[in-house]
Amino acid sequence: MSINQRKKRLNKKEQYKYMTRLGWDPTYQKSEDVYPYLKMEGIKIHDWEAWEDPFRMTMDSYWKLQAEKDKKLYSIIDAFAQNNAQKNISDARYVNALKLFLTGVTPLEYKVVQGFSHVARAFRGEGASIACQMQAIDELRHFQTQVHTMSHYNKYFDGFHDYAKAHDRVWYLSVPKSFGDDASTAGPFEFLTAISFSFEFVLTSLLFVPFMSGAAYNGDMATVTFGFSAQSDESRHMTLGLSAIKFILEQDPDNVPIVQEWMDKWLWRGYRLLGLVAMMMDYMLPNSPTSWAESVELYIEQNCIALYKDLERYGIELPTDTINTIIAEKGHLSHQVWNIFYNHTNAAAFHTWMPDEEKMNWLSEKYPDTFDKYYRPMFERYIELEKKGERFYSETLPIICQTCQIPLGFTDIEGGNPHVYTHETSEFNGEKFHFCSKGCKHVFEKQPEKYTQAWLPPHQIFQGNCGGATIPEVLKWYKIENGVDNLDYVGSPDEAMWNKLKNN
Amino acid sequence: MSIKSIGEYPIIMKDSVENFNGNQVVYLYWYGHRVVSSPRAFPLPPEMPFGAIISDLIPITYKVEPDYEDLDFENLEVIWEVDGKVIEPDFSKSLKENGVGHKSFIQFTTPTLTGKVGA
Ligand SMILES: [Fe+2]
Ligand SMILES: [Fe+2]
Ligand SMILES: [Zn+2]
């Protein structure tokens, strides 16, 4: 046996330790100066070592696996492009769901990259810091793969051309933008609760499962592939979210009420944001695998409630009011959001349309208590107007909620007035503020200083900050080409191109 | 929970009336009507006569509602509310004189026209 015996391989734990040993105790600077955000929110952490990165054991294979996933994804995107697979989707209407995803959700992924990078820097514990850095890297990959996947559609369809500018400017995109800005300007513990827990753990299935199964149902294999590629990361993010929240709760009983407030706030904000997904599922997918109401039943009424039950032993309570509202609204939400977009499609970067008879019947079947009573007659009236060549577009701007920035288009279901728009108000610093719901009013009143600085698109237009006072001027500033990117699907260049594709 | 911050947190009133070039923001809602997908917002001079809501704003906002053709302000009962308080507007007087301020919410209810669609 040689004297220079080869060193034994490090075991997984040692490997992780050497790979991630980035922490140190500051000596010539005060710890509070190096970590200025740690005490700000009132969260007490006594032992950072108690939080180990839940993925430390798989760290070694992480890079290899992610590289393989990316390789696979890009070869499928290549094949998709080579075979002109955009022709194989169910209908060009479907592509509008992708436009909404790219402009609405993908920039949020990027916001999450920034948020996790910031949190990784702000945390004192090495395990927590590394776990957050790794998630920032994952989210960056999601952002990139989404942009790359959809860039193929950009060659054939309108509306994909300037997603970054659109995200900063276009009225409805202020909804996801304000969500991301609110989370990433919170302290590190609130950010973690908002994104890791509320979004990743409680709500991400409501976003990704419908999107990806919707893509599969409509023949969009490129999107299905990025969905799978991201979904395997999401399960890691969910694990991080749950372990993070349990760690914070276990560290000190004083943390419990603070975390509870955040959980309540972000469940509500996330639910409002997912109104976009509700309309995508019920209206934008030509073939819908599930309705919004069915998804609420599975992910909220079953999964979410079970999760909160698990957290009861830490003193966390089920946000009963919010859950009751979500359940009460489940038969109305998608129809109301679609109506908002139908009204304002003259200022959107995608097309809307009225459902055909087959889709109307599907909606009646999925929503037996609400669709025929409250929405079908309204939509039939729109169709009547369309037939007369008077397709309705609003000439006026909506009042939007100071918190969630959605137009006040939700009706008072719980109060028994499904035909009356819910409207709440509050006052701060001598000025009035308006809200779409009790949930949004509550969020505002907890931190009015934050939401008074909200950039509300109609008000910004009125203040003269968006290129002018008329719709054509504002569209120009949005970089939306009038008559091309916006207006009804019927009569659009997308429709003309699709008909040509199908008939060749 | 109020704002937690490592420094002093500024109060920025992004939508103060000074920022609207002499106008004030006013919101309008025809109670119970849903074809128009939400109440609407307008930048209006405070000196605008209240009657201009009827002559100028309501047509461009609500002409799509099936009830619109029966909306006769001369002969129908109409209940006006400003910021939740019922008022008897003087249509020749200004918004300001009728108690409409910056970010006021004006609601009008027509008890005989309740927003039924397609019935
Ligand atoms: Fe992601
Ligand atoms: Fe994620
Ligand atoms: Zn809201």
XYZ file of C-alpha atoms and ligand atoms in Angstrom:
626
model
C 0.000 0.000 0.000
C 1.336 3.392 -0.977
C 2.228 5.849 1.723
C 0.583 8.634 -0.294
C -2.783 7.089 0.088
C -5.441 8.917 -1.906
C -7.579 11.064 0.320
C -11.000 9.704 0.979
C -13.768 11.549 -0.852
C -15.580 14.033 1.313
C -18.971 12.953 2.450
C -21.981 14.987 1.329
C -22.128 17.021 4.490
C -18.486 17.997 4.328
C -18.775 18.738 0.662
C -21.641 21.106 1.261
C -19.726 22.752 4.041
C -16.713 23.486 1.884
C -18.745 24.522 -1.090
C -20.818 27.022 0.806
C -18.580 28.239 3.599
C -19.184 31.903 2.970
C -20.204 33.127 6.407
C -17.978 34.833 8.903
C -18.207 36.812 12.088
C -17.382 40.438 11.478
C -14.549 41.729 13.654
C -13.831 45.311 12.628
C -17.445 46.226 11.815
C -20.455 45.922 14.065
C -22.735 43.047 13.170
C -25.737 45.432 13.052
C -23.967 47.492 10.396
C -23.220 44.466 8.261
C -26.775 43.113 8.609
C -28.894 46.258 8.925
C -32.238 44.641 8.072
C -32.203 41.816 10.581
C -33.972 43.444 13.515
C -36.069 45.913 11.526
C -39.215 43.822 11.304
C -39.282 42.719 14.932
C -38.511 39.076 14.137
C -36.322 37.426 16.758
C -33.831 34.767 15.672
C -31.837 33.218 18.520
C -30.020 30.496 16.649
C -29.398 30.790 12.926
C -27.651 27.405 12.939
C -31.026 25.790 13.604
C -31.941 26.442 9.983
C -30.116 24.161 7.650
C -30.521 24.462 3.941
C -33.038 21.702 3.151
C -31.129 20.948 -0.053
C -27.653 20.636 1.345
C -27.563 16.909 0.590
C -28.325 17.368 -3.098
C -26.051 20.342 -3.644
C -23.444 18.294 -5.438
C -25.755 17.006 -8.128
C -27.616 20.312 -8.437
C -25.463 21.839 -11.159
C -25.365 18.675 -13.209
C -29.121 18.222 -13.035
C -29.910 21.826 -13.875
C -27.512 21.744 -16.831
C -29.180 18.605 -18.140
C -32.624 20.131 -17.745
C -31.554 23.194 -19.681
C -30.015 21.123 -22.464
C -33.196 19.115 -22.838
C -35.350 22.216 -22.822
C -33.356 23.963 -25.507
C -33.288 20.935 -27.767
C -37.076 20.720 -27.517
C -37.434 24.435 -28.241
C -35.181 23.878 -31.275
C -37.287 20.987 -32.484
C -40.428 23.041 -31.912
C -39.020 25.808 -34.116
C -37.683 23.421 -36.796
C -41.052 21.763 -37.169
C -43.089 24.966 -37.181
C -44.948 23.572 -34.233
C -46.767 26.849 -33.634
C -49.093 25.484 -36.325
C -50.051 22.566 -34.092
C -51.656 24.567 -31.316
C -55.420 24.332 -30.925
C -56.170 27.887 -32.029
C -54.359 31.220 -32.212
C -56.533 32.562 -29.397
C -54.442 30.379 -27.105
C -51.334 32.473 -27.826
C -52.907 35.377 -25.964
C -52.527 33.419 -22.728
C -48.797 33.271 -23.492
C -48.684 36.998 -24.140
C -50.197 37.552 -20.730
C -47.770 35.096 -19.141
C -44.709 36.645 -20.741
C -45.641 40.224 -19.882
C -47.270 39.512 -16.521
C -45.537 36.581 -14.870
C -42.075 36.367 -16.379
C -40.930 39.797 -15.138
C -42.210 38.748 -11.704
C -39.768 35.847 -11.791
C -37.033 38.413 -12.331
C -38.284 40.496 -9.431
C -38.010 37.359 -7.334
C -34.366 36.955 -8.418
C -33.674 40.410 -7.041
C -35.653 39.741 -3.884
C -33.896 36.479 -3.048
C -30.472 37.972 -3.775
C -31.257 40.760 -1.358
C -32.550 38.392 1.305
C -29.500 36.149 0.895
C -27.321 39.172 1.665
C -29.509 40.302 4.551
C -29.593 37.013 6.483
C -27.017 36.169 9.103
C -27.228 32.371 8.879
C -25.225 30.538 6.256
C -27.832 27.869 5.535
C -30.548 30.439 4.991
C -28.309 32.635 2.922
C -27.205 29.805 0.614
C -30.734 28.478 0.187
C -31.883 31.952 -0.896
C -28.968 32.379 -3.298
C -29.768 29.058 -4.899
C -33.375 30.036 -5.352
C -32.302 33.340 -6.921
C -30.312 31.325 -9.474
C -33.272 29.037 -10.177
C -35.589 31.974 -10.702
C -33.133 33.571 -13.089
C -33.159 30.356 -15.090
C -36.978 30.388 -15.119
C -36.989 33.945 -16.379
C -34.530 33.086 -19.160
C -36.213 29.880 -20.278
C -39.617 31.571 -20.375
C -38.354 34.411 -22.528
C -36.535 31.999 -24.840
C -39.485 29.634 -25.150
C -41.889 32.342 -26.076
C -39.543 34.190 -28.405
C -40.482 31.625 -31.035
C -44.088 32.824 -30.951
C -42.812 36.357 -31.310
C -41.831 35.543 -34.902
C -45.454 34.863 -35.829
C -47.753 36.686 -33.423
C -48.118 40.290 -32.291
C -47.793 41.644 -28.791
C -44.580 39.976 -27.591
C -42.282 42.680 -28.854
C -41.384 44.723 -25.787
C -42.322 42.890 -22.623
C -39.927 44.815 -20.389
C -41.287 48.238 -21.331
C -44.825 46.860 -21.235
C -44.296 45.627 -17.692
C -43.287 49.112 -16.573
C -45.995 50.991 -18.418
C -49.124 49.109 -19.461
C -52.083 49.570 -17.100
C -52.980 45.954 -16.225
C -49.337 44.981 -15.790
C -49.164 47.336 -12.825
C -51.046 44.533 -11.037
C -48.186 41.970 -11.082
C -45.623 44.772 -10.973
C -47.026 46.260 -7.779
C -47.181 42.782 -6.265
C -43.475 42.237 -6.978
C -42.502 45.733 -5.882
C -44.430 45.381 -2.628
C -42.715 42.072 -1.802
C -39.192 43.054 -2.782
C -39.314 46.364 -0.899
C -40.432 44.644 2.303
C -37.947 43.484 4.929
C -36.230 40.117 4.391
C -38.557 38.122 6.620
C -41.680 39.536 5.041
C -40.256 38.892 1.574
C -39.617 35.290 2.522
C -43.134 34.883 3.887
C -44.634 36.572 0.832
C -42.775 34.686 -1.860
C -41.360 31.502 -0.340
C -44.375 30.683 1.709
C -47.528 32.358 0.423
C -46.686 32.344 -3.241
C -44.439 29.316 -3.681
C -46.078 27.060 -1.162
C -49.708 28.079 -1.083
C -50.359 29.500 -4.547
C -47.783 28.304 -7.064
C -49.781 25.204 -8.005
C -52.691 27.462 -8.851
C -50.443 29.248 -11.314
C -48.260 26.554 -12.817
C -50.509 23.536 -12.997
C -53.256 25.309 -14.988
C -50.697 26.989 -17.199
C -48.807 23.865 -18.055
C -51.733 21.499 -18.343
C -53.453 24.218 -20.366
C -50.439 24.335 -22.674
C -50.517 20.548 -23.065
C -54.238 20.585 -23.826
C -53.693 23.145 -26.532
C -50.716 21.539 -28.253
C -48.031 23.910 -27.028
C -45.213 21.475 -26.266
C -42.557 24.192 -25.941
C -44.381 25.721 -22.994
C -45.098 22.331 -21.469
C -41.368 21.689 -21.489
C -40.381 24.905 -19.744
C -43.198 24.215 -17.334
C -41.782 20.838 -16.388
C -38.305 22.261 -16.232
C -39.434 24.972 -13.802
C -41.840 22.741 -11.885
C -39.064 20.506 -10.591
C -37.450 23.629 -9.125
C -40.745 24.734 -7.653
C -40.947 21.689 -5.433
C -37.567 22.692 -4.028
C -38.846 26.234 -3.513
C -41.921 24.966 -1.749
C -39.771 22.968 0.633
C -37.672 26.047 1.335
C -40.816 28.088 1.951
C -42.231 25.702 4.483
C -38.967 25.092 6.305
C -38.294 28.838 6.439
C -41.663 29.634 7.917
C -41.383 26.852 10.502
C -37.900 28.037 11.463
C -39.084 31.600 12.047
C -42.086 30.406 14.058
C -39.987 28.071 16.177
C -37.398 30.697 17.059
C -39.615 32.858 19.246
C -43.308 33.029 20.143
C -43.207 36.791 19.491
C -42.675 36.003 15.817
C -46.025 34.257 15.468
C -48.390 37.265 15.281
C -46.027 39.122 12.933
C -45.806 36.183 10.568
C -49.558 35.636 10.769
C -50.174 39.209 9.525
C -47.858 38.656 6.608
C -49.409 35.314 5.741
C -52.856 36.904 5.700
C -51.699 39.855 3.628
C -49.881 37.808 1.012
C -52.571 35.185 0.641
C -54.939 38.019 -0.232
C -52.533 39.821 -2.555
C -51.652 36.529 -4.274
C -55.297 35.611 -4.714
C -56.084 38.960 -6.321
C -53.120 38.561 -8.692
C -54.304 35.103 -9.715
C -57.517 36.625 -11.035
C -55.477 36.827 -14.262
C -55.033 33.060 -14.166
C -58.746 32.557 -13.511
C -59.691 34.277 -16.769
C -56.875 32.530 -18.617
C -58.195 29.136 -17.556
C -61.856 29.766 -18.259
C -61.696 32.045 -21.312
C -58.289 32.169 -22.974
C -57.614 28.442 -23.342
C -59.594 27.078 -26.293
C -59.472 23.696 -24.552
C -59.639 24.032 -20.772
C -58.672 21.013 -18.698
C -60.181 22.451 -15.502
C -62.199 25.462 -14.497
C -61.050 28.116 -12.031
C -63.738 26.971 -9.593
C -62.444 23.385 -9.712
C -58.908 24.600 -9.067
C -60.061 26.595 -6.054
C -61.740 23.475 -4.715
C -58.548 21.456 -5.011
C -55.835 23.961 -4.130
C -57.625 26.211 -1.657
C -60.475 24.247 -0.116
C -58.389 21.103 0.255
C -54.628 21.734 0.081
C -54.436 25.200 1.582
C -56.703 24.400 4.506
C -54.757 21.219 5.266
C -51.510 23.186 5.234
C -52.786 25.732 7.744
C -53.999 22.891 9.934
C -50.379 21.698 9.991
C -49.235 25.097 11.192
C -51.806 25.288 13.977
C -49.351 23.788 16.452
C -47.202 26.924 16.068
C -50.183 29.128 16.888
C -50.993 30.050 13.266
C -54.682 30.466 12.509
C -56.482 29.745 9.277
C -57.271 33.073 7.547
C -60.940 32.153 7.547
C -62.245 35.458 6.150
C -59.974 35.344 3.137
C -60.655 31.695 2.419
C -64.405 32.283 2.697
C -64.169 35.141 0.227
C -62.153 33.039 -2.236
C -64.744 30.281 -2.004
C -67.684 32.680 -2.288
C -66.172 34.372 -5.355
C -65.105 31.213 -7.162
C -68.172 31.159 -9.409
C -67.771 34.812 -10.429
C -64.107 35.745 -10.553
C -63.054 34.615 -14.026
C -66.158 36.103 -15.689
C -65.661 39.455 -13.997
C -61.987 39.675 -14.857
C -62.679 38.692 -18.473
C -65.335 41.394 -18.621
C -62.797 43.964 -17.432
C -60.383 42.957 -20.182
C -63.128 42.807 -22.794
C -64.097 46.392 -21.879
C -60.520 47.644 -22.151
C -59.018 45.570 -24.983
C -58.456 48.805 -26.902
C -55.575 49.493 -24.495
C -54.196 45.963 -24.034
C -51.249 44.185 -25.663
C -53.325 41.109 -26.426
C -56.692 40.245 -27.922
C -59.951 39.264 -26.261
C -63.123 37.832 -27.753
C -66.530 36.565 -26.787
C -66.797 32.814 -26.191
C -68.492 30.812 -28.936
C -71.581 28.721 -28.244
C -69.563 25.618 -27.364
C -67.484 27.565 -24.841
C -70.593 29.230 -23.411
C -72.065 25.782 -22.829
C -68.872 24.616 -21.152
C -69.068 27.664 -18.866
C -72.739 26.944 -18.076
C -71.808 23.402 -17.180
C -68.854 24.405 -14.992
C -70.727 27.308 -13.386
C -74.329 26.115 -13.122
C -75.232 28.648 -10.410
C -73.701 31.760 -11.878
C -72.890 31.766 -15.578
C -76.351 31.676 -17.154
C -77.790 33.969 -14.521
C -75.196 36.737 -14.377
C -72.821 36.521 -17.307
C -74.253 34.789 -20.366
C -76.906 37.487 -20.979
C -74.255 40.168 -20.744
C -71.968 38.348 -23.146
C -74.824 37.682 -25.557
C -75.485 41.391 -25.619
C -71.849 42.031 -26.540
C -72.167 39.484 -29.358
C -75.282 41.248 -30.611
C -73.379 44.535 -30.692
C -70.443 42.871 -32.475
C -72.820 41.586 -35.148
C -74.006 45.144 -35.735
C -70.371 46.207 -36.125
C -70.404 48.017 -32.779
C -67.953 45.970 -30.760
C -67.858 47.677 -27.347
C -64.621 49.266 -26.147
C -64.653 51.540 -23.142
C -63.870 55.156 -23.960
C -63.246 55.920 -20.296
C -60.757 54.723 -17.711
C -61.536 52.572 -14.679
C -61.138 53.443 -11.019
C -58.538 51.034 -9.709
C -57.810 49.691 -6.259
C -55.094 51.535 -4.354
C -53.655 48.230 -3.112
C -53.991 45.584 -5.824
C -54.399 48.042 -8.735
C -57.203 46.008 -10.323
C -60.291 47.932 -11.520
C -63.145 47.835 -9.016
C -64.908 45.109 -10.969
C -65.635 42.569 -8.231
C -69.174 42.404 -6.936
C -70.438 41.960 -3.418
C -71.001 38.204 -3.455
C -70.722 37.586 0.268
C -73.069 40.486 1.023
C -75.654 38.933 -1.294
C -75.381 41.646 -3.993
C -73.774 39.888 -6.960
C -74.802 42.735 -9.275
C -73.221 45.558 -7.250
C -69.530 46.467 -7.353
C -67.777 46.237 -4.026
C -66.281 49.549 -3.036
C -64.368 50.338 0.144
C -62.751 53.604 1.153
C -60.240 54.831 3.654
C -58.553 58.105 4.524
C -54.928 58.876 5.211
C -53.095 62.166 5.609
C -56.214 64.086 4.564
C -56.804 62.202 1.313
C -59.353 59.591 0.232
C -58.366 56.137 -1.004
C -60.510 53.536 -2.752
C -60.372 49.739 -2.717
C -61.837 46.769 -4.546
C -62.424 44.790 -1.357
C -62.178 44.634 2.411
C -58.979 42.603 2.002
C -57.246 45.367 0.036
C -58.510 48.087 2.381
C -57.106 46.126 5.307
C -53.692 45.756 3.654
C -53.616 49.510 2.971
C -54.596 50.505 6.485
C -51.768 48.480 7.994
C -49.160 50.421 5.982
C -50.755 53.477 4.340
C -47.350 55.178 3.934
C -46.390 52.457 1.497
C -49.461 52.393 -0.717
C -49.989 56.157 -1.043
C -46.950 56.107 -3.339
C -48.506 53.529 -5.645
C -48.145 54.317 -9.370
C -51.771 54.005 -10.495
C -52.028 54.000 -14.293
C -55.265 56.035 -14.728
C -53.993 58.693 -12.329
C -50.620 58.760 -14.061
C -52.357 59.260 -17.396
C -54.383 62.134 -15.876
C -51.217 63.669 -14.447
C -49.771 63.783 -17.953
C -47.016 61.226 -17.394
C -47.973 58.666 -20.047
C -47.549 60.334 -23.406
C -50.834 62.229 -23.578
C -54.498 62.267 -22.681
C -55.980 60.276 -25.570
C -55.947 56.510 -26.038
C -53.767 56.645 -29.202
C -51.190 58.794 -27.391
C -51.087 56.461 -24.413
C -50.840 53.401 -26.697
C -47.885 54.968 -28.433
C -46.203 55.458 -25.060
C -47.025 51.833 -24.181
C -45.408 50.828 -27.509
C -48.604 49.059 -28.474
C -49.465 49.321 -32.149
C -53.098 50.324 -32.460
C -55.135 47.872 -34.526
C -52.343 45.285 -34.413
C -51.449 44.321 -30.854
C -54.781 45.337 -29.302
C -58.528 45.051 -30.114
C -60.658 41.957 -30.645
C -59.153 38.705 -31.872
C -61.715 38.689 -34.661
C -60.324 40.936 -37.346
C -56.809 40.993 -35.926
C -53.620 40.348 -37.926
C -53.097 37.330 -35.626
C -56.367 35.854 -36.833
C -55.568 36.552 -40.486
C -52.137 34.970 -40.144
C -53.591 31.942 -38.359
C -56.207 31.371 -41.055
C -53.490 31.542 -43.674
C -51.324 29.073 -41.764
C -54.211 26.649 -41.380
C -55.278 26.822 -44.999
C -51.821 26.208 -46.426
C -47.878 46.412 11.643
C -46.882 49.822 10.458
C -44.000 50.579 8.144
C -40.757 49.081 9.394
C -37.752 50.840 8.017
C -34.049 51.271 8.768
C -34.228 55.016 8.222
C -36.913 57.652 8.204
C -39.741 56.612 5.882
C -40.926 59.401 3.596
C -44.618 60.118 3.092
C -45.181 60.465 -0.646
C -48.714 61.396 -1.664
C -48.424 60.460 -5.312
C -51.972 61.476 -6.187
C -52.325 64.786 -4.356
C -54.618 67.194 -6.135
C -51.674 69.510 -7.022
C -50.387 66.843 -9.401
C -53.431 66.912 -11.668
C -52.853 70.196 -13.537
C -55.800 72.030 -12.004
C -58.190 69.111 -12.215
C -59.438 66.853 -9.484
C -60.083 63.135 -9.888
C -63.746 62.142 -9.713
C -65.222 58.646 -9.861
C -68.603 57.721 -11.281
C -70.811 54.651 -10.776
C -74.316 53.805 -12.001
C -75.366 51.536 -9.173
C -76.053 47.932 -10.119
C -74.875 48.225 -13.719
C -72.257 45.681 -14.760
C -71.856 45.813 -18.541
C -69.455 48.657 -17.891
C -66.961 46.529 -16.022
C -66.170 48.871 -13.104
C -66.901 52.428 -11.958
C -64.944 54.965 -13.992
C -62.445 57.738 -13.230
C -62.206 61.265 -14.701
C -59.928 64.294 -14.302
C -62.336 67.228 -13.998
C -62.072 70.932 -13.238
C -63.707 71.629 -9.844
C -65.663 74.459 -11.518
C -67.338 72.093 -13.986
C -71.129 72.267 -13.554
C -72.556 69.124 -11.943
C -74.973 68.893 -14.885
C -72.052 68.071 -17.197
C -71.945 64.639 -15.583
C -75.302 63.988 -17.238
C -74.602 65.712 -20.529
C -70.961 64.694 -21.037
C -69.782 61.851 -18.839
C -72.724 59.482 -18.618
C -73.194 59.108 -22.398
C -69.557 58.210 -23.110
C -69.462 55.910 -20.119
C -72.819 54.162 -20.058
C -74.318 54.186 -23.548
C -73.527 50.463 -23.835
C -75.835 49.558 -20.914
C -79.205 48.225 -22.128
C -80.881 50.505 -19.569
C -79.279 53.576 -21.104
C -82.033 54.210 -23.646
C -84.549 54.495 -20.782
C -82.325 56.686 -18.649
C -84.352 59.878 -18.574
C -83.109 62.295 -15.939
C -86.168 64.554 -16.378
C -88.738 61.915 -15.552
C -87.053 59.214 -13.519
C -86.357 58.965 -9.842
C -82.576 59.260 -9.457
C -80.749 59.115 -6.144
C -77.377 60.864 -6.116
C -74.679 60.116 -3.594
C -71.315 61.782 -3.104
C -68.884 59.848 -0.954
C -71.683 57.768 0.496
C -73.967 60.700 1.402
C -77.238 61.265 -0.432
C -77.375 64.756 -1.972
C -79.847 66.825 -4.007
C -77.479 68.211 -6.614
C -77.885 71.651 -8.096
C -76.989 70.826 -11.674
C -76.133 74.395 -12.635
C -73.685 74.764 -9.793
C -70.128 73.460 -9.831
C -68.867 70.109 -8.660
C -67.131 71.898 -5.816
C -70.305 73.707 -4.732
C -72.110 70.360 -4.747
C -69.572 68.933 -2.330
C -67.516 66.959 -4.857
C -63.842 67.013 -3.894
C -60.644 65.370 -5.044
C -61.152 61.607 -5.375
C -64.855 61.852 -4.576
C -66.997 58.874 -5.505
C -70.261 59.849 -7.198
C -72.919 57.180 -7.359
C -76.343 57.432 -8.931
C -79.111 54.914 -8.416
C -82.178 54.526 -10.618
C -84.667 52.401 -8.663
C -86.680 51.561 -11.799
C -83.622 50.725 -13.910
C -81.671 48.141 -12.018
C -79.131 46.958 -14.518
C -80.853 43.825 -15.806
C -79.064 42.586 -18.880
C -80.845 40.759 -21.660
C -84.078 40.272 -19.672
Fe -39.877 30.515 -10.757
Fe -40.074 29.439 -7.599
Zn -57.786 45.500 -4.490
